[in-house]
Every structure is written in structure tokens, then in C-alpha cells.
PDB file of C-alpha atoms in Angstrom:
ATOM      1  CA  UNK A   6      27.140  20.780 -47.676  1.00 56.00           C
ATOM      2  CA  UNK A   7      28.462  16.932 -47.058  1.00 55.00           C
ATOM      3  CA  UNK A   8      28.741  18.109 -43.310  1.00 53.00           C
ATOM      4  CA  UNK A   9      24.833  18.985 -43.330  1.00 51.00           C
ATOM      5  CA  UNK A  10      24.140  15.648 -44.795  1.00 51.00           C
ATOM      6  CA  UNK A  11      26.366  13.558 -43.166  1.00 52.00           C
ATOM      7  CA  UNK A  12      24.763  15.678 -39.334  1.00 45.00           C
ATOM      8  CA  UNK A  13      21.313  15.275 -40.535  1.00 45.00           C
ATOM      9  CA  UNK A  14      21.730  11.530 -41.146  1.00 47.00           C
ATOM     10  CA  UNK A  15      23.009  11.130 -37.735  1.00 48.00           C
ATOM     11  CA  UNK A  16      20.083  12.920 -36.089  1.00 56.00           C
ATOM     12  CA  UNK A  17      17.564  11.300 -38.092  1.00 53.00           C
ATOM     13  CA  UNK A  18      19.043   7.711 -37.396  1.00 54.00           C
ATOM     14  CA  UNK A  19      19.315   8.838 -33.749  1.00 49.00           C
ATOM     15  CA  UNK A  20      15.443  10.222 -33.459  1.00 51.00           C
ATOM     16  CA  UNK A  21      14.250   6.929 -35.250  1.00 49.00           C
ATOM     17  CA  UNK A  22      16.241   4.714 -32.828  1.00 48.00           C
ATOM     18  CA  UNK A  23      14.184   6.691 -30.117  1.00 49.00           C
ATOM     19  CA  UNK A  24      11.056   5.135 -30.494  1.00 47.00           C
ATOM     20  CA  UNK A  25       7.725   5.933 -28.898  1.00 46.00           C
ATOM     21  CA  UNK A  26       7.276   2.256 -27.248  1.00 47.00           C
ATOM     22  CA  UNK A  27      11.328   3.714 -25.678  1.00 49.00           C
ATOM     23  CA  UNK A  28      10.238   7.004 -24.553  1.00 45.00           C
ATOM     24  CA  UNK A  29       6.759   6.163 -23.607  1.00 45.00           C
ATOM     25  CA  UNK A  30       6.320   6.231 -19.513  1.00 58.00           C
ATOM     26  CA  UNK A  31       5.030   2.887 -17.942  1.00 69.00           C
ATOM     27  CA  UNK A  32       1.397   3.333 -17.058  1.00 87.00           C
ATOM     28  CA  UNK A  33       0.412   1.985 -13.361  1.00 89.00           C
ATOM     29  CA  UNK A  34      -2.903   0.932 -12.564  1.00 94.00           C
ATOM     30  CA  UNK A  35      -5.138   1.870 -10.325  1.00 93.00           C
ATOM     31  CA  UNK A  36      -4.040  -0.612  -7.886  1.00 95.00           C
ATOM     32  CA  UNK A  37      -0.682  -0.370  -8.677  1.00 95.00           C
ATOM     33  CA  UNK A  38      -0.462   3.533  -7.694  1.00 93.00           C
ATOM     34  CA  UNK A  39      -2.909   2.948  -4.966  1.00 94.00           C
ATOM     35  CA  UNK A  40      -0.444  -0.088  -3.676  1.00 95.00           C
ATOM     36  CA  UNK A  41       2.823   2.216  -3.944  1.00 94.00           C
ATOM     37  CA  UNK A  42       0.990   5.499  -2.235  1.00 93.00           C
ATOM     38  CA  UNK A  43       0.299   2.686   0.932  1.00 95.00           C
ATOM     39  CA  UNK A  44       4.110   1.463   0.417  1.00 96.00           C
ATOM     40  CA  UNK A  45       6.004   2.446   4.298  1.00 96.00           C
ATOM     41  CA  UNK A  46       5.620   1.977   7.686  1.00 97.00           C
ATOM     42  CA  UNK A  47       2.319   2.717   9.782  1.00 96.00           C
ATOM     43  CA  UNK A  48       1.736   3.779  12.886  1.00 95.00           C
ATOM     44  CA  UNK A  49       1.270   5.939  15.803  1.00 94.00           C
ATOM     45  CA  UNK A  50      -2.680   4.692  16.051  1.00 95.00           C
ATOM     46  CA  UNK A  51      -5.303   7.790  16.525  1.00 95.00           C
ATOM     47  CA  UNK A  52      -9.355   8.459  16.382  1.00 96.00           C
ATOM     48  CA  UNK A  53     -10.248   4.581  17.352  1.00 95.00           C
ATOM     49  CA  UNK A  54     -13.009   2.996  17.627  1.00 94.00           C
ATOM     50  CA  UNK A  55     -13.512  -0.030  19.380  1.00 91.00           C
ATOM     51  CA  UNK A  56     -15.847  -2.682  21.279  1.00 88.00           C
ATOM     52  CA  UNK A  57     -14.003  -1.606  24.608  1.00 87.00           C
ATOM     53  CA  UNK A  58     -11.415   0.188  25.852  1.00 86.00           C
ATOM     54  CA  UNK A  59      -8.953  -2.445  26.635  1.00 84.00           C
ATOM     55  CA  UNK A  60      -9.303  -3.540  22.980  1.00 84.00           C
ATOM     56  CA  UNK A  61      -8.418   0.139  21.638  1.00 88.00           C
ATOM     57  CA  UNK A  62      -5.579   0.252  24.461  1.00 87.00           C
ATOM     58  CA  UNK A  63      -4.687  -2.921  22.890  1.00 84.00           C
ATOM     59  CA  UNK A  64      -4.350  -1.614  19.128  1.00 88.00           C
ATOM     60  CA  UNK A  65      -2.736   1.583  20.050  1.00 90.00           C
ATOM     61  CA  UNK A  66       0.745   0.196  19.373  1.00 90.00           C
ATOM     62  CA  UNK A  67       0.004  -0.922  16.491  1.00 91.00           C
ATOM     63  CA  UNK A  68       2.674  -0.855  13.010  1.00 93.00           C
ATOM     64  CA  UNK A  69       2.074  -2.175   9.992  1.00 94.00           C
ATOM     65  CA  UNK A  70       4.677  -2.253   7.235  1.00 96.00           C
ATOM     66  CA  UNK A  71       3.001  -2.613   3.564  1.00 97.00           C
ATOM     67  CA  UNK A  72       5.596  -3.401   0.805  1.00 97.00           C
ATOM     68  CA  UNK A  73       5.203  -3.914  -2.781  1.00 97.00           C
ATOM     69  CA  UNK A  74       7.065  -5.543  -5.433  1.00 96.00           C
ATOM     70  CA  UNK A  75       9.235  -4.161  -8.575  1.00 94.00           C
ATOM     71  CA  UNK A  76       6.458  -3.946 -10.338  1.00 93.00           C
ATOM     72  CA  UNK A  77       4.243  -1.805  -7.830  1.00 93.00           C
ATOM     73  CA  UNK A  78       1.957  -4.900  -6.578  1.00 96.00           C
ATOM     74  CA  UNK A  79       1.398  -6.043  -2.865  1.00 97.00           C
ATOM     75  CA  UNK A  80       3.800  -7.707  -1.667  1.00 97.00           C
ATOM     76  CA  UNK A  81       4.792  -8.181   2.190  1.00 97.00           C
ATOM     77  CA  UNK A  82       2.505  -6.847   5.390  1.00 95.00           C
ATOM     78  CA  UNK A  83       4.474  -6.977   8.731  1.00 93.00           C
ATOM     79  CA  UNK A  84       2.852  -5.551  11.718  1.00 92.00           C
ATOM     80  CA  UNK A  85       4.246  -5.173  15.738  1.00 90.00           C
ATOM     81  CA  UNK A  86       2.452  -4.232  18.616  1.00 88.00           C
ATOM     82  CA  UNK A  87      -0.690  -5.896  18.785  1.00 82.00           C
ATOM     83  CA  UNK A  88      -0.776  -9.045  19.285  1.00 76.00           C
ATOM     84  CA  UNK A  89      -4.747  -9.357  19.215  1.00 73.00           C
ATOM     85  CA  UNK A  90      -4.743  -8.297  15.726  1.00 79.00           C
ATOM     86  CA  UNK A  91      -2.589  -9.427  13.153  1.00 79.00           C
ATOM     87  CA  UNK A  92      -0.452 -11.843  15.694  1.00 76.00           C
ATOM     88  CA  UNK A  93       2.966  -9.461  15.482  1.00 65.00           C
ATOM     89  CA  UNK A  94       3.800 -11.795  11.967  1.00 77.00           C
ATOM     90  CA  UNK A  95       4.727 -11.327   8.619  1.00 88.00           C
ATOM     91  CA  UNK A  96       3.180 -12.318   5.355  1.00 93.00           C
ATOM     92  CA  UNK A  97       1.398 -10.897   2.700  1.00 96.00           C
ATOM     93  CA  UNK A  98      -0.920  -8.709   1.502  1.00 97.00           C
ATOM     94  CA  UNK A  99      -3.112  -8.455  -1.977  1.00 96.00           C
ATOM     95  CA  UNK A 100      -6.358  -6.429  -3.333  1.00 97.00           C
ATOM     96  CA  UNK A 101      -9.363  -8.112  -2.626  1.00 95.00           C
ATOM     97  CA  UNK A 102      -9.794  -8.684  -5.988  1.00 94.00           C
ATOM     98  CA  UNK A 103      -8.813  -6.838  -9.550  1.00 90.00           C
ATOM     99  CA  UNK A 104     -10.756  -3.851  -9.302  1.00 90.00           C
ATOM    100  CA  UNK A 105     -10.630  -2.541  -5.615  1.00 91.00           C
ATOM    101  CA  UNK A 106      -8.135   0.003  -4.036  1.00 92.00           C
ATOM    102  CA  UNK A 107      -9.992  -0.115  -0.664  1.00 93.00           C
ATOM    103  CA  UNK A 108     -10.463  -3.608   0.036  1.00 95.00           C
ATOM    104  CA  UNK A 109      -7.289  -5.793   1.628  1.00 96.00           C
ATOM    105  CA  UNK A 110      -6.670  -9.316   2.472  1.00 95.00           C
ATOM    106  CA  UNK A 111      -3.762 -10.244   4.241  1.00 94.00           C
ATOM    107  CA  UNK A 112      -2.500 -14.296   4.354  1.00 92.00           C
ATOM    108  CA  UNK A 113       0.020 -15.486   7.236  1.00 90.00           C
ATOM    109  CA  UNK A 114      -0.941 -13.374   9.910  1.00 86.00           C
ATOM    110  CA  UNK A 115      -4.303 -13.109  11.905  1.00 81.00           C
ATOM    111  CA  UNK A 116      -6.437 -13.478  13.754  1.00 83.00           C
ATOM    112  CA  UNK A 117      -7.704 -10.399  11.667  1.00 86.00           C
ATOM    113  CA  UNK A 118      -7.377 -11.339   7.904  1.00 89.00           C
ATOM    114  CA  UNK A 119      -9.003  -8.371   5.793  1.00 92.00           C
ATOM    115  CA  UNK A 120      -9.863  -4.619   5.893  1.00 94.00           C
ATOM    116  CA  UNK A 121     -10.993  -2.113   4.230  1.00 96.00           C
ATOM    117  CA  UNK A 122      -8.838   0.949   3.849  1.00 95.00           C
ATOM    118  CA  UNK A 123      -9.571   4.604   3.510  1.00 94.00           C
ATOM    119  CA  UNK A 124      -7.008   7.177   2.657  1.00 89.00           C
ATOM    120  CA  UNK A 125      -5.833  10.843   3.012  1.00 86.00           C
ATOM    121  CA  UNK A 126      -6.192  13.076   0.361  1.00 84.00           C
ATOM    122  CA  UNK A 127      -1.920  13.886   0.814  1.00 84.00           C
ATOM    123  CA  UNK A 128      -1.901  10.377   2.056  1.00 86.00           C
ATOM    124  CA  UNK A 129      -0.024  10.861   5.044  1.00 93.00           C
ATOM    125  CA  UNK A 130      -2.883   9.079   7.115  1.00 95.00           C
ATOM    126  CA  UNK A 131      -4.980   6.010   6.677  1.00 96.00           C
ATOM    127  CA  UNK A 132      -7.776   4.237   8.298  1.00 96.00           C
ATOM    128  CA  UNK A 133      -8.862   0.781   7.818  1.00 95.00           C
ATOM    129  CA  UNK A 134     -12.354  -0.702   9.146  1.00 94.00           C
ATOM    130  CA  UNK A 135     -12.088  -4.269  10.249  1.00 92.00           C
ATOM    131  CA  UNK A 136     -14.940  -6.582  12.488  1.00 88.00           C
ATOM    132  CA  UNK A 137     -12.935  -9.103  14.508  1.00 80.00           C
ATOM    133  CA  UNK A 138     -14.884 -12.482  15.396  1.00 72.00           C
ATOM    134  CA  UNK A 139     -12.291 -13.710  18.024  1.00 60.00           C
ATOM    135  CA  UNK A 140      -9.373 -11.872  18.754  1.00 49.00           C
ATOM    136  CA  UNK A 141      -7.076 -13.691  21.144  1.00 51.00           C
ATOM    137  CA  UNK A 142      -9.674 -15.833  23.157  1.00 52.00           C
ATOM    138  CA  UNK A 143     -10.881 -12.356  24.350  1.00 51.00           C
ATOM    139  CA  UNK A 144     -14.923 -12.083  24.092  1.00 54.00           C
ATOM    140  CA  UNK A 145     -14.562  -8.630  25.054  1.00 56.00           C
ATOM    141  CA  UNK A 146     -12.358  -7.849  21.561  1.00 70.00           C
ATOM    142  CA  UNK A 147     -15.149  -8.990  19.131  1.00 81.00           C
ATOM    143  CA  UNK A 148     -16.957  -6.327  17.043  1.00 85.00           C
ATOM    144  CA  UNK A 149     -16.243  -3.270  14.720  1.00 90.00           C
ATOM    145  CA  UNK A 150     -13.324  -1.410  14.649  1.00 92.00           C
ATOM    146  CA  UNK A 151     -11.847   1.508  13.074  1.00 95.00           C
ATOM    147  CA  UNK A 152      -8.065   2.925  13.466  1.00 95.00           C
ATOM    148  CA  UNK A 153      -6.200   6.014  11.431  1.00 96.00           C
ATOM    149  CA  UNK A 154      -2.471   5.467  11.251  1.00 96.00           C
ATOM    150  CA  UNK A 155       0.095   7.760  10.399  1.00 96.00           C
ATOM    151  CA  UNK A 156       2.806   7.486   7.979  1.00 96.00           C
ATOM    152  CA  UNK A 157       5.717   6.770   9.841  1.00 95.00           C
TER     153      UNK A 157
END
């Protein structure tokens, strides 16, 4: 009988030690989970639309590299390949603002400094929507644009 007592203390102390705030699973936000499914590399440029065709030759060698942090925020945007859109650079990338998982503004790179972003349902592909005003000095590269990427 002391045995039963002395193994039911020791599973009672253990189960109160294990808390619900210590077994409870971290709940992301909307733009937290929508920040970590855009997380990778991006490329391999497809279905785009643009003012000309030497601006879509132009962005079809396109990467972009979205990071986040260790808490699932934006954190670092890196892009290659086109020079006429973010300037090959790295900086950073955020939410437009506290409720939007479509809406991006980048800081440190340009000339193109926001988009909007559209994604997959297995989000393997994106597709971001962005008007450039002046891309490179070249008149021909201003207007509407819209480029799916592939997860790399």
C-alpha cells in the first residue's frame, strides 16, 4: 500500500508540474503563418505580365529570398536577377500594416518598394502585382505588372 502512495504522489506532483501554460502550443498569427508559408527562395518567373516585352524579358530571372525571424515575422528580402526591379540588394521586408497577409513593403532595395502578393492554395507558387513609376531610367518599364514564382 505505501508503494501506491508513495507512486501516486510522484505522478500527481509530476502532472501538476506539467502545466497547461507548458504544454499549450504557441499560437501564430495570421501574419506570422502567412510570413513562414512565404519563408524560401523564389524563382523561375512564369505567366507575366508586363508594359513590354523587354521589361518581362527583363524580370524573368528574377529570385527573391523572403526570410523571417525566430519568432515567424519578416525579416530579410534578397533578390538577383533583375536589376530593374528590386536593384539585385538586400534588405527587408514587413506587412503593410498589422492586419494584411497580401500587402508587402520592402526597405533597402528598389526601385520597386511594395507589392501585393497572392498565393497557392499548396503554396508552392506565388504572384505579386506591382506598378513601377521608373524602373532604371527606362520609360518603356513603367506600368502594371504581374509575375508567379515558384518555390525554389
Amino acid at each position: 500500500m505505501k508503494k501506491y502512495t508513495i507512486l501516486l504522489l510522484v505522478i500527481a506532483s509530476f502532472s501538476m508540474s506539467c502545466t497547461e501554460d507548458k504544454l499549450s502550443v504557441h499560437e501564430f498569427s495570421d501574419q506570422q503563418i502567412a510570413a513562414k508559408n512565404l519563408a524560401g527562395d523564389w524563382g523561375a518567373a512564369f505567366n507575366i505580365v508586363a508594359p513590354d516585352i523587354e521589361s518581362a524579358d527583363a524580370i524573368r530571372l528574377l529570385t527573391m529570398l523572403f526570410t523571417v525571424d525566430e519568432n515567424g515575422n519578416p525579416d530579410k528580402f534578397l533578390s538577383d536577377g533583375s536589376l530593374s526591379t528590386f536593384g539585385n540588394k538586400t534588405g527587408t521586408w514587413a506587412w503593410a500594416d498589422g492586419s494584411t497577409t497580401t500587402d508587402v513593403v520592402l526597405t533597402e532595395v528598389g526601385p520597386i518598394s511594395s507589392f501585393s502578393i497572392s498565393y497557392s492554395d499548396n503554396i508552392d507558387t506565388i504572384t505579386i502585382l506591382f506598378n513601377a513609376v521608373n524602373a532604371a531610367g527606362r520609360g518603356s518599364a513603367i506600368g502594371s505588372y504581374q509575375v508567379s514564382f515558384q518555390r525554389l
